[in-house]
Coordinates of C-alpha atoms in Angstrom, one line a residue:
X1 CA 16.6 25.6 -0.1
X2 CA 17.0 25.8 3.7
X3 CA 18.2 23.3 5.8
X4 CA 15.2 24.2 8.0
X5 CA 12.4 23.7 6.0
X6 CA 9.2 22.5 7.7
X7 CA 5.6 21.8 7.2
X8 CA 3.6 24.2 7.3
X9 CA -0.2 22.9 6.4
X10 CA -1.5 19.7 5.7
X11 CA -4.8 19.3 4.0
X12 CA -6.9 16.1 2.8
X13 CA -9.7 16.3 0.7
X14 CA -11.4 14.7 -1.8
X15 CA -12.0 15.4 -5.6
X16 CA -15.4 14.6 -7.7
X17 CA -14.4 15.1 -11.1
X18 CA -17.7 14.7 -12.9
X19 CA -20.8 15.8 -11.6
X20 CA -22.7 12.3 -10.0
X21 CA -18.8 10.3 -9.8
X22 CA -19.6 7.8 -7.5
X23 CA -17.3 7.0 -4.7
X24 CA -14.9 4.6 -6.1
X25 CA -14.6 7.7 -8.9
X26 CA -13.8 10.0 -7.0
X27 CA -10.0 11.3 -5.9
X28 CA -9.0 11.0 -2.1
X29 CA -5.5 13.9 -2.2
X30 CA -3.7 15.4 0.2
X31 CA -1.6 18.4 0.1
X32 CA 1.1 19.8 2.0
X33 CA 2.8 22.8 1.7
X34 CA 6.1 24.1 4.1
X35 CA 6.9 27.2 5.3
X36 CA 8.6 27.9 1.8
X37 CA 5.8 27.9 0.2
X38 CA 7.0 24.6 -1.5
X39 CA 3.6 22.5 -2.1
X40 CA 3.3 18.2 -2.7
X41 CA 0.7 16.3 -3.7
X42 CA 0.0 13.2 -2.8
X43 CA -3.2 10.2 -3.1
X44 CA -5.0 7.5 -0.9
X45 CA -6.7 4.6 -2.6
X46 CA -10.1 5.8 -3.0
X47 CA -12.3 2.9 -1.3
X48 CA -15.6 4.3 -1.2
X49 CA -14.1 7.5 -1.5
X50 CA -11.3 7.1 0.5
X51 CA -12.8 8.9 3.0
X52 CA -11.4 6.8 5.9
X53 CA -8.1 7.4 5.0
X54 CA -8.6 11.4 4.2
X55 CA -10.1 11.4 8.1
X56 CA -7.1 9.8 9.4
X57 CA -4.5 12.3 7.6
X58 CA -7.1 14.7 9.1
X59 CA -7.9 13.9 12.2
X60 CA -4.5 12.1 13.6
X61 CA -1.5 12.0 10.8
X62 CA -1.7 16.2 10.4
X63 CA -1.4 17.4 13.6
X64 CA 1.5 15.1 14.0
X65 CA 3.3 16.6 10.4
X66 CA 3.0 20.3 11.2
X67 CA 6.6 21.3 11.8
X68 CA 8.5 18.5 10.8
X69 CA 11.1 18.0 8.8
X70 CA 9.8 17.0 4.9
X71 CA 12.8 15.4 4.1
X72 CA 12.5 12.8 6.5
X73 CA 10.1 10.7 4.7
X74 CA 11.2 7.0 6.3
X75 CA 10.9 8.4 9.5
X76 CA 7.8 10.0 9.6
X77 CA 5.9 7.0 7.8
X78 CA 7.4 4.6 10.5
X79 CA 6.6 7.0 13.4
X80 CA 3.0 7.3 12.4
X81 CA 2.9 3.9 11.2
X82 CA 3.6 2.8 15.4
X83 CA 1.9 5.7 16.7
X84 CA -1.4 5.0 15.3
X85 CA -1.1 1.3 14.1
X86 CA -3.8 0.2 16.3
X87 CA -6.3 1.7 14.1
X88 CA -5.6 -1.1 11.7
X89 CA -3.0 -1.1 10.5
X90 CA -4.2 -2.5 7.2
X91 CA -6.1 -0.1 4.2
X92 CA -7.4 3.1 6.3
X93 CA -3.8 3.9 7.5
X94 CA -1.3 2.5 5.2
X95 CA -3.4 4.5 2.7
X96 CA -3.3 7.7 4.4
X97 CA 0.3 7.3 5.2
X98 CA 1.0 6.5 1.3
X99 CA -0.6 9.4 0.4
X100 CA 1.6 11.7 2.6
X101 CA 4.3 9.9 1.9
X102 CA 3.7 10.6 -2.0
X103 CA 3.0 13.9 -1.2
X104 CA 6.4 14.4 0.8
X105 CA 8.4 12.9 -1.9
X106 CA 6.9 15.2 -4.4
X107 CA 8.2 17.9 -2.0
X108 CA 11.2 16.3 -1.7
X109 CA 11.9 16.5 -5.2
X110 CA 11.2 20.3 -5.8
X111 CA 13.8 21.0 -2.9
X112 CA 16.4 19.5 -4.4
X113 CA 15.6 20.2 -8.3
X114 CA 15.4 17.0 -9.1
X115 CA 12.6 14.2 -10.3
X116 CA 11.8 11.3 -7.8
X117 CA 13.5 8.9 -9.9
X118 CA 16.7 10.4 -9.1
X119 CA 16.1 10.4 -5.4
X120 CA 15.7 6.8 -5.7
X121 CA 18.8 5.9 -7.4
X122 CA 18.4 6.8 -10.7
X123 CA 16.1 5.6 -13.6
X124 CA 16.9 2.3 -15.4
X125 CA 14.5 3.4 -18.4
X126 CA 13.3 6.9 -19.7
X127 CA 10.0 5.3 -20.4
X128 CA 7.7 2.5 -19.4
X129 CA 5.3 0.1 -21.2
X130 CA 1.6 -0.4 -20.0
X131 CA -1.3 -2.8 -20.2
X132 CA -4.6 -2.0 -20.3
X133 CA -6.6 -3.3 -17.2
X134 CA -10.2 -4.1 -18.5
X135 CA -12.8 -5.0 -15.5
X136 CA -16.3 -5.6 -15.2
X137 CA -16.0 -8.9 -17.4
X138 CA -18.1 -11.2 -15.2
X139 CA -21.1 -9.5 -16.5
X140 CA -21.0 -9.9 -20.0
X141 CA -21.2 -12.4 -22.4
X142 CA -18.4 -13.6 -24.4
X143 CA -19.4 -12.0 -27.1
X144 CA -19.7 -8.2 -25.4
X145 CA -15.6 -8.8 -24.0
X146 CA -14.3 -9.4 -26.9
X147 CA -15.6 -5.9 -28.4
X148 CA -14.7 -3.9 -25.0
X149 CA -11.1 -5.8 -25.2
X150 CA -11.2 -4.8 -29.2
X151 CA -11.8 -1.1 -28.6
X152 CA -9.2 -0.3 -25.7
X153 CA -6.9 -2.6 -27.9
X154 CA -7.2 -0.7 -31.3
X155 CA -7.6 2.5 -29.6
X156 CA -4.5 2.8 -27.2
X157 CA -2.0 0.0 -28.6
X158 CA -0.9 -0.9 -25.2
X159 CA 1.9 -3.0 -24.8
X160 CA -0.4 -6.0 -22.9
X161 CA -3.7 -6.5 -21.5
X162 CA -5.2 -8.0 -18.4
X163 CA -8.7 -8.9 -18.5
X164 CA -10.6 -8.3 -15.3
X165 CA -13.8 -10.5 -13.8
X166 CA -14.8 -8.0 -11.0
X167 CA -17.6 -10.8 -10.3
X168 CA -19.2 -10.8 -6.4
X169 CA -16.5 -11.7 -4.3
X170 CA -19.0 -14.1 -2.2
X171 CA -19.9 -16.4 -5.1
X172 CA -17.5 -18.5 -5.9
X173 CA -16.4 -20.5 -9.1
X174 CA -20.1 -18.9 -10.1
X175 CA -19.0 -19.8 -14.0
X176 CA -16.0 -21.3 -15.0
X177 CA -16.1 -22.3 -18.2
X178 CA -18.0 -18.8 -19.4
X179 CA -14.7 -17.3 -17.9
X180 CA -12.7 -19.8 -20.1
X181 CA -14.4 -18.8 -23.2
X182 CA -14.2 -15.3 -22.7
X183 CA -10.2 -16.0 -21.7
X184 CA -10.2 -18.2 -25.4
X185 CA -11.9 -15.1 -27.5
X186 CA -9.6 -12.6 -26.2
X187 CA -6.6 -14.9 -27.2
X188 CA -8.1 -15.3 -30.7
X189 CA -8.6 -12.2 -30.9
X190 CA -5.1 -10.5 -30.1
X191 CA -3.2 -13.7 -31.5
X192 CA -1.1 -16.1 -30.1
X193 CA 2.2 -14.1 -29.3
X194 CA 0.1 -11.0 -27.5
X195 CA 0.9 -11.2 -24.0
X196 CA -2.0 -11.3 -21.8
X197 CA -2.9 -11.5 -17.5
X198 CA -6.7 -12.6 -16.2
X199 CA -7.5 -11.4 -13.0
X200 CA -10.1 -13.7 -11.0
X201 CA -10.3 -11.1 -8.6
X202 CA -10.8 -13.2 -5.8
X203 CA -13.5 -15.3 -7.5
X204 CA -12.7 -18.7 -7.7
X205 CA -12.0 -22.1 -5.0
X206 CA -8.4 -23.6 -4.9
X207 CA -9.8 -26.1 -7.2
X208 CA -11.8 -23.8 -9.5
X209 CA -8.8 -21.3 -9.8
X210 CA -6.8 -24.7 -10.8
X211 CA -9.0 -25.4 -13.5
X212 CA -8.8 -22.0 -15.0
X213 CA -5.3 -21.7 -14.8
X214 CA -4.6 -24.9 -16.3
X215 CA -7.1 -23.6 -19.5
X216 CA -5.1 -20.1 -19.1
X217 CA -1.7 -21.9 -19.3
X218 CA -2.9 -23.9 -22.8
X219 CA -4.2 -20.5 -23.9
X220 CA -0.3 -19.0 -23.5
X221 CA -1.7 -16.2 -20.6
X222 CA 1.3 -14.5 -18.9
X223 CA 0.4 -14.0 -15.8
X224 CA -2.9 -14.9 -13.4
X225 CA -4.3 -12.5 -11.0
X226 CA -5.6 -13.4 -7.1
X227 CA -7.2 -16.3 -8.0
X228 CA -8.8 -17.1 -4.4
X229 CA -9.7 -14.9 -1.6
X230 CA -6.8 -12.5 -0.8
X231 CA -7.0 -13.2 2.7
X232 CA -6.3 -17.4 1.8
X233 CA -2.8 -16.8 2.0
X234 CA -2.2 -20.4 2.5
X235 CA -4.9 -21.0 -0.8
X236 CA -2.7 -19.0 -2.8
X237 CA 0.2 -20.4 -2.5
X238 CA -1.3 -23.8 -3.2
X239 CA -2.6 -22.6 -6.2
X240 CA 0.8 -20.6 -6.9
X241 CA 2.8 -23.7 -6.4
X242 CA 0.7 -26.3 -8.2
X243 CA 0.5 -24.2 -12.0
X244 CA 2.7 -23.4 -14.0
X245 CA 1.4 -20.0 -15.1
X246 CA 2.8 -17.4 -13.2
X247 CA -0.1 -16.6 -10.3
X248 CA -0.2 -13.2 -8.7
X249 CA -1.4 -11.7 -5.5
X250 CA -0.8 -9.1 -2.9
X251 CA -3.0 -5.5 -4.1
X252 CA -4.3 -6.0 -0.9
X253 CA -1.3 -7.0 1.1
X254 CA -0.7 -3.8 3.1
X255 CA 2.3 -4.5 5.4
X256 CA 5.9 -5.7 4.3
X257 CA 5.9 -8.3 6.7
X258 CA 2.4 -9.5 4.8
X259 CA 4.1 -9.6 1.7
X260 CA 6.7 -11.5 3.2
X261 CA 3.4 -14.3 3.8
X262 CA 2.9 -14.3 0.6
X263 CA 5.9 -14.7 -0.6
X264 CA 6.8 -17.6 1.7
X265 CA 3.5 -19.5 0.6
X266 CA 4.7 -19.8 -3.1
X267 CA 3.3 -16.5 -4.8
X268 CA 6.3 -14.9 -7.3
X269 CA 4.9 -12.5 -8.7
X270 CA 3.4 -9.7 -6.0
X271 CA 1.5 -6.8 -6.7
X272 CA 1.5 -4.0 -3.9
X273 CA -0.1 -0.9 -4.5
X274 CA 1.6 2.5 -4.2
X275 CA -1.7 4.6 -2.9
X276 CA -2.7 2.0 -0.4
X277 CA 0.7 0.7 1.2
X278 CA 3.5 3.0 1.9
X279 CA 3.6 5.1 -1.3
X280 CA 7.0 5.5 -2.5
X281 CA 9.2 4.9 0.9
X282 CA 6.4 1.4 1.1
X283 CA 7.0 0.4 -2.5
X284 CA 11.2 0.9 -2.3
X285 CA 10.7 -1.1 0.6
X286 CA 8.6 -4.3 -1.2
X287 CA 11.5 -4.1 -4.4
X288 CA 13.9 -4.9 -2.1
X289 CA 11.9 -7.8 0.0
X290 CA 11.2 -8.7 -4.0
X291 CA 14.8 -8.6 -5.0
X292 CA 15.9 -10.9 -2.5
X293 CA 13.4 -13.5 -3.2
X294 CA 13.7 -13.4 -6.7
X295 CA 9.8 -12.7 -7.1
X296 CA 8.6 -10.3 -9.4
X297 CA 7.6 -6.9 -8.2
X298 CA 4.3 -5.5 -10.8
X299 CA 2.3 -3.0 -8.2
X300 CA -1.4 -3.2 -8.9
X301 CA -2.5 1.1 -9.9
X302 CA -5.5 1.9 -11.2
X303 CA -5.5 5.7 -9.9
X304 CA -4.5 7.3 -13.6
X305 CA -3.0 10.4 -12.1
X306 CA -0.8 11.2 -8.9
X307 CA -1.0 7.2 -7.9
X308 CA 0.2 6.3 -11.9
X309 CA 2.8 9.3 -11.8
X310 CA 4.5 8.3 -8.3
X311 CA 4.3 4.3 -9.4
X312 CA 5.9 5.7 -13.0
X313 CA 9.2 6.8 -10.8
X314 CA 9.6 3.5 -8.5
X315 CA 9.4 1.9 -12.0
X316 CA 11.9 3.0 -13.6
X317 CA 14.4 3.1 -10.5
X318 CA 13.7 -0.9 -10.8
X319 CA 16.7 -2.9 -11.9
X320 CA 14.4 -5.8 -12.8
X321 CA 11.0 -4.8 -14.6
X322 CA 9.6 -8.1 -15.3
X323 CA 6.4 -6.5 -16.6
X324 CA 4.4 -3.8 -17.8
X325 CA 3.0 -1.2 -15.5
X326 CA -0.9 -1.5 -15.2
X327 CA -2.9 1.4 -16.5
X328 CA -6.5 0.9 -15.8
X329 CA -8.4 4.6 -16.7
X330 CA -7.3 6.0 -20.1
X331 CA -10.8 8.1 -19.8
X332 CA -8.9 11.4 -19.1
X333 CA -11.6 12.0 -16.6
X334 CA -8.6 13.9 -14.3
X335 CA -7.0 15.9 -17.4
X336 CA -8.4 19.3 -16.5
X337 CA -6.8 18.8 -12.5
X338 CA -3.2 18.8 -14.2
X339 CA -1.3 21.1 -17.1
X340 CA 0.7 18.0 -18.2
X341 CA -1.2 14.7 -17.4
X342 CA 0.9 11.8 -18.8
X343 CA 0.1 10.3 -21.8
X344 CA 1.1 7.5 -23.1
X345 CA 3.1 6.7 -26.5
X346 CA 2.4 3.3 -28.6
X347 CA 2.1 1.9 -25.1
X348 CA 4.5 3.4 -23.1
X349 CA 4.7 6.4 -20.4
X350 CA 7.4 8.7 -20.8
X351 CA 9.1 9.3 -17.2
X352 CA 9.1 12.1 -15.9
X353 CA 11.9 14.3 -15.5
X354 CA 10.5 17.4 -13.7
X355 CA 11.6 17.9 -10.1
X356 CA 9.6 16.1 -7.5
X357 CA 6.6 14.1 -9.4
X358 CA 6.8 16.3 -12.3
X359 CA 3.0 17.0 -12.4
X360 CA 2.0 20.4 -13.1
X361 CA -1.3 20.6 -10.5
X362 CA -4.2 23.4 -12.0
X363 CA -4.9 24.5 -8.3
X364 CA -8.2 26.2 -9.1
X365 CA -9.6 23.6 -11.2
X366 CA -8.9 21.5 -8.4
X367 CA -10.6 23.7 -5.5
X368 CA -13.3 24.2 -7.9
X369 CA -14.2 19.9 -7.6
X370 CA -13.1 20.2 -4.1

């Protein structure tokens, strides 16, 4: 390795991986590549696509990475960050910068011959447990959950699972006690020592969200996800402060200064997200805010790929893993991308010890979903 490597090309683009992927199915990755030849991967949150933050690597965060330094991850993401932080800040740009940021830390890692996890202090673990994330719950019965939770459950043998409403975020406490009998069935289901997390993504009132997590606490649930509007901060920490079951917010808390808010409204257990917030330099960043409040850090992933492979490596440089790391996509839809995508064993990920991300990229099969 030279002192003087530099970056050469930076590209954003995005992925369909199935023929008729919608949006949300689709991969938003950048690549860059230095003067070396030395190429890192990296990956926005794809919201609708992620198109808005591939245009902004495009359009304004490239031109300002050809010929810098790669190794000087913290100060490129806070340069950009200032230089174009009227655009947002929030989503578009903290996602575009997370996926550079990934991608330079993958780069990184290949330069020096060693895995991310190294980088960042070293590895507490050599693997990590998982839970299944299971959505779109709002729209079945009781009945049909309890056989979607049955079949990832028997299938995977994941370590926890977090049932998922996914409801529309504009109705409001739309049923409550439907969502309490669907939370009651998965807990007969799995039994009573099973750990288990219900996200209300966003759907319920302060006084509807503590109703269910009063039903959730008798039922023994571990943890309950963004029970109001994510943009109540002040709702959330009412709702934080006045159960007893662990309540959880902040996937779409996109600053450290944000999660800070959270934090100081009564929320202790915070859930950034690795693809849409400051990628690994971001996520290093919220462990510590974590560490010094004594709140749990458990970052929200549901990109089963680059975004679960970089969050794998800030994971197990954690002194304090309170939790098991979300896995929401076992589907294998990205498998033919990638030489060696990461499979789990009875519930856990092995970490990778490969230099840089330690993901083996198929580049044609890649340009050929381009």
């Amino acid at each position: 390795m030279g002192p003087s490597a530099r970056i050469r090309t930076v590209e954003a683009f995005q992925v369909t991986w199935r023929p008729g992927d919608p949006p949300g199915r689709r991969s938003a990755l950048v690549r860059i590549a230095t003067d070396e030849g030395v190429v890192g991967y990296g990956e926005a949150s794809p919201m609708q696509g992620g198109l808005h933050s591939l245009g902004i690597v495009e359009r304004d965060l490239a031109p300002a990475l050809v010929g810098a330094d790669p190794l000087d991850t913290a100060v490129l993401q806070d340069r950009l960050l200032h230089r174009f932080v009227k655009l947002g800040p929030e989503g578009a740009l903290t996602g575009a910068l997370a996926a550079v940021d990934i991608a330079l830390w993958d780069i990184k890692g290949k330069l020096l011959g060693l895995p991310v996890h190294k980088l960042l202090g070293g590895a507490w673990r050599t693997e990590v447990p998982y839970y299944a994330s299971i959505g779109g719950n709002a729209a079945r019965t009781v009945e049909e959950t309890v056989r979607v939770v049955e079949a990832r459950w028997r299938r995977e043998n994941p370590a926890a699972i977090k049932i998922r409403r996914d409801g529309d975020r504009s109705v409001l406490d739309a049923d409550i006690p439907g969502d309490i009998a669907k939370a009651r069935a998965v807990r007969a289901l799995v039994g009573d020592g099973y750990p288990l997390g219900f996200d209300a993504n966003n759907g319920y009132s302060v006084g509807g969200a503590i109703r269910v997590g009063r039903a959730l606490e008798e039922l023994g649930y571990a943890w309950f996800e963004e029970p109001v509007q994510h943009y109540d901060v002040r709702g959330m920490g009412e709702v934080a402060q006045r159960l007893d079951i662990t309540v959880s917010a902040a996937e779409q808390t996109y600053t450290v200064q944000a999660l800070v808010d959270m934090i100081r409204a009564g929320v202790r257990m915070v859930q950034p997200d690795i693809v849409k917030m400051g990628g690994i330099t971001g996520l290093m960043q919220c462990a510590a805010i974590c560490h010094a409040h004594g709140v749990e850090l458990v970052p929200h992933q549901t990109q089963p790929m680059i975004g679960h492979v970089a969050n794998l490596h800030v994971l197990a440089a954690l002194m304090n893993l309170t939790k098991p790391a979300e896995y929401d996509d076992a589907s294998g839809r990205m498998d033919a991308g990638f030489r060696n995508p990461p499979k789990p064993v009875e519930g856990r990920f092995p970490v990778p010890q490969e230099p840089g991300l330690g993901l083996e990229v198929d580049e044609a099969e890649i340009n050929k979903r381009r």
